[in-house]
mmCIF file of C-alpha atoms in Angstrom:
data_model
loop_
_atom_site.group_PDB
_atom_site.id
_atom_site.type_symbol
_atom_site.label_atom_id
_atom_site.label_comp_id
_atom_site.label_asym_id
_atom_site.label_seq_id
_atom_site.Cartn_x
_atom_site.Cartn_y
_atom_site.Cartn_z
ATOM 1 C CA MET K 181 -5.228 4.279 9.495
ATOM 2 C CA CYS K 182 -4.721 0.801 7.947
ATOM 3 C CA ARG K 183 -1.252 -0.909 7.959
ATOM 4 C CA HIS K 184 0.484 -1.431 4.827
ATOM 5 C CA LEU K 185 4.032 -3.078 3.587
ATOM 6 C CA ALA K 186 5.510 -3.510 -0.033
ATOM 7 C CA TYR K 187 8.298 -6.412 -0.842
ATOM 8 C CA LEU K 188 10.955 -6.624 -3.590
ATOM 9 C CA GLY K 189 13.193 -9.610 -3.746
ATOM 10 C CA ARG K 190 13.939 -12.749 -4.177
ATOM 11 C CA PRO K 191 11.069 -15.069 -4.465
ATOM 12 C CA ARG K 192 9.587 -15.317 -1.280
ATOM 13 C CA SER K 193 6.074 -17.051 -0.078
ATOM 14 C CA LEU K 194 3.047 -14.812 0.677
ATOM 15 C CA GLN K 195 3.165 -16.926 4.081
ATOM 16 C CA ALA K 196 6.585 -15.500 4.655
ATOM 17 C CA VAL K 197 5.662 -11.580 3.652
ATOM 18 C CA VAL K 198 2.003 -11.055 5.189
ATOM 19 C CA LEU K 199 1.854 -14.038 8.059
ATOM 20 C CA ASP K 200 4.978 -15.432 9.252
ATOM 21 C CA PRO K 201 6.984 -12.374 10.904
ATOM 22 C CA PRO K 202 6.266 -11.984 14.586
ATOM 23 C CA HIS K 203 4.781 -8.703 14.251
ATOM 24 C CA SER K 204 3.529 -9.581 10.766
ATOM 25 C CA LEU K 205 1.137 -7.607 8.590
ATOM 26 C CA ALA K 206 -1.761 -10.377 10.193
ATOM 27 C CA VAL K 207 -0.736 -9.195 13.637
ATOM 28 C CA GLN K 208 -0.660 -5.558 12.994
ATOM 29 C CA ALA K 209 -4.174 -6.166 12.255
ATOM 30 C CA TYR K 210 -5.358 -6.101 15.925
ATOM 31 C CA ALA K 211 -2.241 -5.098 17.441
ATOM 32 C CA PRO K 212 -0.323 -2.673 15.887
ATOM 33 C CA ARG K 213 2.549 -1.328 17.944
ATOM 34 C CA ARG K 214 3.175 2.046 15.868
ATOM 35 C CA GLN K 215 -0.051 3.219 15.193
ATOM 36 C CA GLU K 216 -1.561 6.329 15.892
ATOM 37 C CA HIS K 217 -4.304 7.079 14.930
ATOM 38 C CA GLY K 218 -7.007 4.127 15.188
ATOM 39 C CA THR K 219 -6.589 0.875 17.116
ATOM 40 C CA ILE K 220 -7.348 -1.881 14.706
ATOM 41 C CA ASN K 221 -7.236 -2.779 11.400
ATOM 42 C CA VAL K 222 -10.115 -5.268 10.846
ATOM 43 C CA ASP K 223 -12.054 -3.511 8.202
ATOM 44 C CA GLY K 224 -10.906 -5.659 5.305
ATOM 45 C CA TYR K 225 -7.541 -6.224 3.626
ATOM 46 C CA GLY K 226 -5.887 -7.265 0.254
ATOM 47 C CA VAL K 227 -2.799 -8.752 -1.084
ATOM 48 C CA GLY K 228 -1.516 -8.114 -4.624
ATOM 49 C CA TRP K 229 1.560 -9.624 -6.037
ATOM 50 C CA TYR K 230 3.421 -10.107 -9.723
ATOM 51 C CA THR K 231 3.543 -13.711 -11.463
ATOM 52 C CA PRO K 232 5.562 -14.736 -14.528
ATOM 53 C CA VAL K 233 2.105 -16.409 -16.280
ATOM 54 C CA ARG K 234 0.570 -12.627 -16.711
ATOM 55 C CA PRO K 235 1.052 -9.118 -17.198
ATOM 56 C CA GLU K 236 -1.159 -7.499 -14.615
ATOM 57 C CA PRO K 237 -0.713 -8.612 -10.828
ATOM 58 C CA VAL K 238 -2.923 -11.162 -9.126
ATOM 59 C CA ARG K 239 -4.959 -9.146 -6.419
ATOM 60 C CA TYR K 240 -6.750 -10.845 -3.197
ATOM 61 C CA ARG K 241 -9.143 -9.030 -1.775
ATOM 62 C CA ARG K 242 -11.453 -9.756 1.320
ATOM 63 C CA ALA K 243 -13.752 -7.159 3.433
ATOM 64 C CA GLN K 244 -13.169 -9.401 6.680
ATOM 65 C CA PRO K 245 -10.026 -9.545 8.854
ATOM 66 C CA VAL K 246 -7.219 -11.687 7.438
ATOM 67 C CA TRP K 247 -6.916 -13.718 10.582
ATOM 68 C CA ALA K 248 -10.592 -14.702 9.567
ATOM 69 C CA ASP K 249 -9.601 -15.732 5.937
ATOM 70 C CA GLN K 250 -9.214 -19.794 6.016
ATOM 71 C CA SER K 251 -9.069 -19.569 2.440
ATOM 72 C CA PHE K 252 -5.921 -17.056 2.350
ATOM 73 C CA ALA K 253 -4.054 -19.266 5.053
ATOM 74 C CA SER K 254 -4.185 -22.329 2.657
ATOM 75 C CA LEU K 255 -3.087 -20.174 -0.301
ATOM 76 C CA ALA K 256 -0.186 -18.564 1.142
ATOM 77 C CA PRO K 257 1.964 -20.935 1.656
ATOM 78 C CA THR K 258 1.619 -22.248 -2.154
ATOM 79 C CA VAL K 259 2.208 -18.738 -3.879
ATOM 80 C CA GLU K 260 5.796 -17.326 -4.170
ATOM 81 C CA SER K 261 6.769 -13.750 -5.783
ATOM 82 C CA THR K 262 9.749 -11.604 -6.236
ATOM 83 C CA CYS K 263 7.279 -8.352 -5.876
ATOM 84 C CA VAL K 264 4.309 -8.120 -2.991
ATOM 85 C CA LEU K 265 2.061 -5.125 -1.877
ATOM 86 C CA ALA K 266 -0.309 -5.741 1.095
ATOM 87 C CA ALA K 267 -2.744 -3.919 3.016
ATOM 88 C CA VAL K 268 -5.121 -4.536 6.267
ATOM 89 C CA ARG K 269 -7.973 -1.518 6.572
ATOM 90 C CA SER K 270 -8.983 0.379 9.194
ATOM 91 C CA ALA K 271 -11.972 1.986 7.579
ATOM 92 C CA THR K 272 -12.519 6.138 7.915
ATOM 93 C CA PRO K 273 -16.179 6.763 9.802
ATOM 94 C CA GLY K 274 -18.227 7.230 6.704
ATOM 95 C CA PHE K 275 -17.183 5.241 4.151
ATOM 96 C CA PRO K 276 -18.482 1.295 3.582
ATOM 97 C CA SER K 277 -16.457 -1.249 4.910
ATOM 98 C CA ASP K 278 -16.916 -3.846 1.654
ATOM 99 C CA GLU K 279 -14.390 -5.136 -0.663
ATOM 100 C CA SER K 280 -14.072 -2.137 -3.246
ATOM 101 C CA GLY K 281 -12.399 -0.345 -0.478
ATOM 102 C CA ALA K 282 -9.505 -2.318 0.616
ATOM 103 C CA ALA K 283 -5.871 -2.003 -1.033
ATOM 104 C CA PRO K 284 -4.279 -2.387 -3.172
ATOM 105 C CA PHE K 285 -6.438 -0.693 -6.026
ATOM 106 C CA THR K 286 -5.149 -1.624 -9.248
ATOM 107 C CA HIS K 287 -4.986 -0.838 -12.831
ATOM 108 C CA GLY K 288 -2.442 -2.274 -16.022
ATOM 109 C CA ARG K 289 0.789 -3.037 -13.888
ATOM 110 C CA TRP K 290 0.479 -0.634 -10.991
ATOM 111 C CA LEU K 291 -0.812 -1.920 -7.298
ATOM 112 C CA PHE K 292 -1.422 1.025 -5.382
ATOM 113 C CA SER K 293 -2.570 1.548 -1.063
ATOM 114 C CA HIS K 294 -2.959 4.477 1.186
ATOM 115 C CA ASN K 295 -2.589 4.768 4.967
ATOM 116 C CA GLY K 296 -4.096 7.606 5.971
ATOM 117 C CA VAL K 297 -7.335 9.893 4.757
ATOM 118 C CA VAL K 298 -8.172 12.892 3.080
ATOM 119 C CA ALA K 299 -9.150 15.508 5.197
ATOM 120 C CA ASP K 300 -11.483 17.393 2.900
ATOM 121 C CA LEU K 301 -12.620 15.093 0.205
ATOM 122 C CA ARG K 302 -15.578 17.110 -1.647
ATOM 123 C CA LEU K 303 -12.965 20.035 -1.624
ATOM 124 C CA ALA K 304 -10.525 17.709 -3.489
ATOM 125 C CA ARG K 305 -12.439 16.107 -5.671
ATOM 126 C CA LYS K 306 -13.878 19.186 -6.739
ATOM 127 C CA ALA K 307 -10.597 20.589 -7.382
ATOM 128 C CA LEU K 308 -8.859 17.716 -8.992
ATOM 129 C CA ARG K 309 -11.196 15.859 -11.089
ATOM 130 C CA GLU K 310 -10.136 17.123 -13.978
ATOM 131 C CA ASP K 311 -6.466 15.541 -13.152
ATOM 132 C CA VAL K 312 -7.808 11.854 -12.166
ATOM 133 C CA ALA K 313 -7.976 8.631 -14.654
ATOM 134 C CA TRP K 314 -10.999 7.340 -14.330
ATOM 135 C CA VAL K 315 -10.321 4.292 -14.637
ATOM 136 C CA PRO K 316 -12.447 0.952 -12.499
ATOM 137 C CA ASP K 317 -10.279 1.291 -8.624
ATOM 138 C CA ALA K 318 -10.575 5.301 -9.388
ATOM 139 C CA LEU K 319 -14.793 5.049 -8.965
ATOM 140 C CA ALA K 320 -14.564 3.383 -5.396
ATOM 141 C CA PRO K 321 -16.536 4.703 -3.035
ATOM 142 C CA VAL K 322 -13.170 5.828 -0.765
ATOM 143 C CA ASP K 323 -11.005 8.946 -0.441
ATOM 144 C CA SER K 324 -7.952 6.264 -1.227
ATOM 145 C CA ALA K 325 -9.383 5.847 -4.828
ATOM 146 C CA LEU K 326 -9.059 9.472 -5.369
ATOM 147 C CA LEU K 327 -5.491 9.316 -4.743
ATOM 148 C CA PHE K 328 -5.313 6.655 -7.105
ATOM 149 C CA GLY K 329 -6.816 8.037 -9.706
ATOM 150 C CA LEU K 330 -4.320 10.875 -9.377
ATOM 151 C CA ALA K 331 -1.206 8.669 -9.246
ATOM 152 C CA VAL K 332 -2.474 6.656 -12.320
ATOM 153 C CA ALA K 333 -2.997 9.559 -14.497
ATOM 154 C CA ARG K 334 0.350 10.551 -13.976
ATOM 155 C CA TRP K 335 2.021 7.030 -14.330
ATOM 156 C CA GLU K 336 0.165 6.774 -17.845
ATOM 157 C CA ALA K 337 1.047 9.927 -19.115
ATOM 158 C CA GLY K 338 4.920 8.890 -18.480
ATOM 159 C CA ALA K 339 6.323 9.837 -14.993
ATOM 160 C CA THR K 340 8.048 6.705 -12.641
ATOM 161 C CA LEU K 341 6.721 5.218 -10.074
ATOM 162 C CA GLY K 342 7.852 7.738 -7.365
ATOM 163 C CA GLU K 343 6.847 10.822 -9.273
ATOM 164 C CA GLY K 344 3.288 9.289 -9.727
ATOM 165 C CA LEU K 345 3.150 9.168 -6.102
ATOM 166 C CA ALA K 346 4.872 12.331 -5.270
ATOM 167 C CA SER K 347 2.390 14.215 -7.777
ATOM 168 C CA ALA K 348 -0.503 12.844 -5.938
ATOM 169 C CA THR K 349 0.511 13.570 -2.654
ATOM 170 C CA HIS K 350 1.387 17.197 -3.263
ATOM 171 C CA GLY K 351 -2.171 17.448 -5.643
ATOM 172 C CA VAL K 352 -4.327 15.903 -2.374
ATOM 173 C CA ALA K 353 -2.278 17.935 0.045
ATOM 174 C CA ALA K 354 -2.616 21.289 -1.350
ATOM 175 C CA VAL K 355 -6.365 21.118 -1.781
ATOM 176 C CA GLY K 356 -7.910 18.698 0.741
ATOM 177 C CA GLY K 357 -4.998 18.161 3.172
ATOM 178 C CA GLY K 358 -4.711 14.873 5.397
ATOM 179 C CA ARG K 359 -2.569 11.747 6.251
ATOM 180 C CA LEU K 360 -1.267 10.762 2.815
ATOM 181 C CA ASN K 361 0.964 8.262 3.147
ATOM 182 C CA LEU K 362 1.160 6.203 -0.262
ATOM 183 C CA LEU K 363 3.006 3.081 -1.693
ATOM 184 C CA ALA K 364 2.964 1.562 -5.296
ATOM 185 C CA SER K 365 4.556 -0.906 -7.102
ATOM 186 C CA ASP K 366 4.853 -1.886 -10.594
ATOM 187 C CA GLY K 367 6.745 -5.641 -10.575
ATOM 188 C CA ASP K 368 10.183 -4.145 -10.814
ATOM 189 C CA ARG K 369 10.300 -1.568 -8.090
ATOM 190 C CA ILE K 370 8.299 -0.085 -4.993
ATOM 191 C CA ALA K 371 7.941 3.428 -3.960
ATOM 192 C CA GLY K 372 6.515 5.111 -0.771
ATOM 193 C CA THR K 373 5.706 8.035 0.549
ATOM 194 C CA THR K 374 5.450 9.699 4.260
ATOM 195 C CA TYR K 375 3.208 12.146 4.956
ATOM 196 C CA GLY K 376 1.724 12.362 8.199
ATOM 197 C CA ASP K 377 2.148 8.889 9.367
ATOM 198 C CA THR K 378 5.491 5.937 9.914
ATOM 199 C CA LEU K 379 6.918 4.360 7.075
ATOM 200 C CA PHE K 380 9.990 2.032 7.708
ATOM 201 C CA VAL K 381 12.367 0.259 5.547
ATOM 202 C CA HIS K 382 14.543 -2.938 6.039
ATOM 203 C CA GLU K 383 17.133 -3.851 3.347
ATOM 204 C CA SER K 384 18.686 -7.382 3.440
ATOM 205 C CA ALA K 385 20.423 -9.868 0.886
ATOM 206 C CA ASP K 386 17.234 -10.872 0.021
ATOM 207 C CA GLY K 387 15.194 -7.879 -0.714
ATOM 208 C CA VAL K 388 13.660 -4.638 0.553
ATOM 209 C CA LEU K 389 10.845 -4.091 2.216
ATOM 210 C CA LEU K 390 8.517 -0.837 2.568
ATOM 211 C CA ALA K 391 6.452 -0.970 5.936
ATOM 212 C CA SER K 392 3.804 0.986 8.140
ATOM 213 C CA GLU K 393 5.564 -0.497 10.600
ATOM 214 C CA PRO K 394 8.900 -2.984 11.659
ATOM 215 C CA CYS K 395 7.272 -6.585 11.269
ATOM 216 C CA ASP K 396 9.888 -7.842 13.387
ATOM 217 C CA ASP K 397 12.836 -6.660 15.973
ATOM 218 C CA ASP K 398 15.561 -6.449 13.449
ATOM 219 C CA PRO K 399 17.519 -4.068 14.565
ATOM 220 C CA ALA K 400 18.202 -3.077 10.569
ATOM 221 C CA TRP K 401 14.714 -1.671 10.337
ATOM 222 C CA ALA K 402 15.273 2.318 9.414
ATOM 223 C CA PRO K 403 12.444 5.336 9.710
ATOM 224 C CA VAL K 404 12.113 7.426 6.704
ATOM 225 C CA PRO K 405 11.742 10.581 7.748
ATOM 226 C CA PRO K 406 8.871 13.031 7.151
ATOM 227 C CA HIS K 407 7.746 14.043 3.902
ATOM 228 C CA SER K 408 9.792 12.207 2.215
ATOM 229 C CA LEU K 409 9.690 9.892 -1.220
ATOM 230 C CA VAL K 410 11.363 6.357 -0.893
ATOM 231 C CA GLU K 411 12.214 4.444 -3.775
ATOM 232 C CA ALA K 412 13.572 0.864 -4.497
ATOM 233 C CA ASP K 413 14.491 -1.147 -7.146
ATOM 234 C CA GLN K 414 17.468 -3.911 -8.113
ATOM 235 C CA HIS K 415 20.206 -1.252 -7.928
ATOM 236 C CA GLY K 416 19.069 -0.308 -4.078
ATOM 237 C CA VAL K 417 17.070 2.398 -2.414
ATOM 238 C CA THR K 418 16.977 5.833 -2.775
ATOM 239 C CA ILE K 419 15.164 8.396 -0.069
ATOM 240 C CA SER K 420 14.585 12.055 -0.926
ATOM 241 C CA ALA K 421 12.733 15.189 -0.094
ATOM 242 C CA LEU K 422 8.707 15.122 -1.526
#
């Protein structure tokens, strides 16, 4: 269900991050190579990035496949950023395929994406409703919104980016279960969890990529172990048990 990626490093265009690689996120929308759940990801997409001219990230979302959006194709080569989070969506049956369900979700400085599904959303919502920050994107009619609201509550309470993701993963896993691979960024760092699906990391002199699956055949891509938290900033990448 879905494919997503996060980039942190030297300025790169949205075209270079999302569209250009031979197995880019745009290609993964219709021909993923490592996807174990679902077959295509055509129920919308979104890209979020950071710019020096505003404190919050910019977000661009559509309810159509990424390859069908000529507006993004014309925009992508002209925009550069040091931090990007993007996702293509395979909608869970029963949830609408409108723009509100497409990652990234955002509040303040944060961008967030969920690859997977909450197995028992009704139970999870009932058990965790008092722990959620009910910001606008946490009200979206999808299971990912609950995870985002939980993470925001932790971040607003002072948790690090990784701690917020770990807390949301643990909380939902304990009562609702499911596949809970999460990604997030705040402009200065990126973080992700592996809980039921794949995540790969690529480090180079230019920066760090976290992605559901490799965007090319570079042997530098390395799988993140299951049930792990991966965090990256200007000092490098750390992986710890979730």
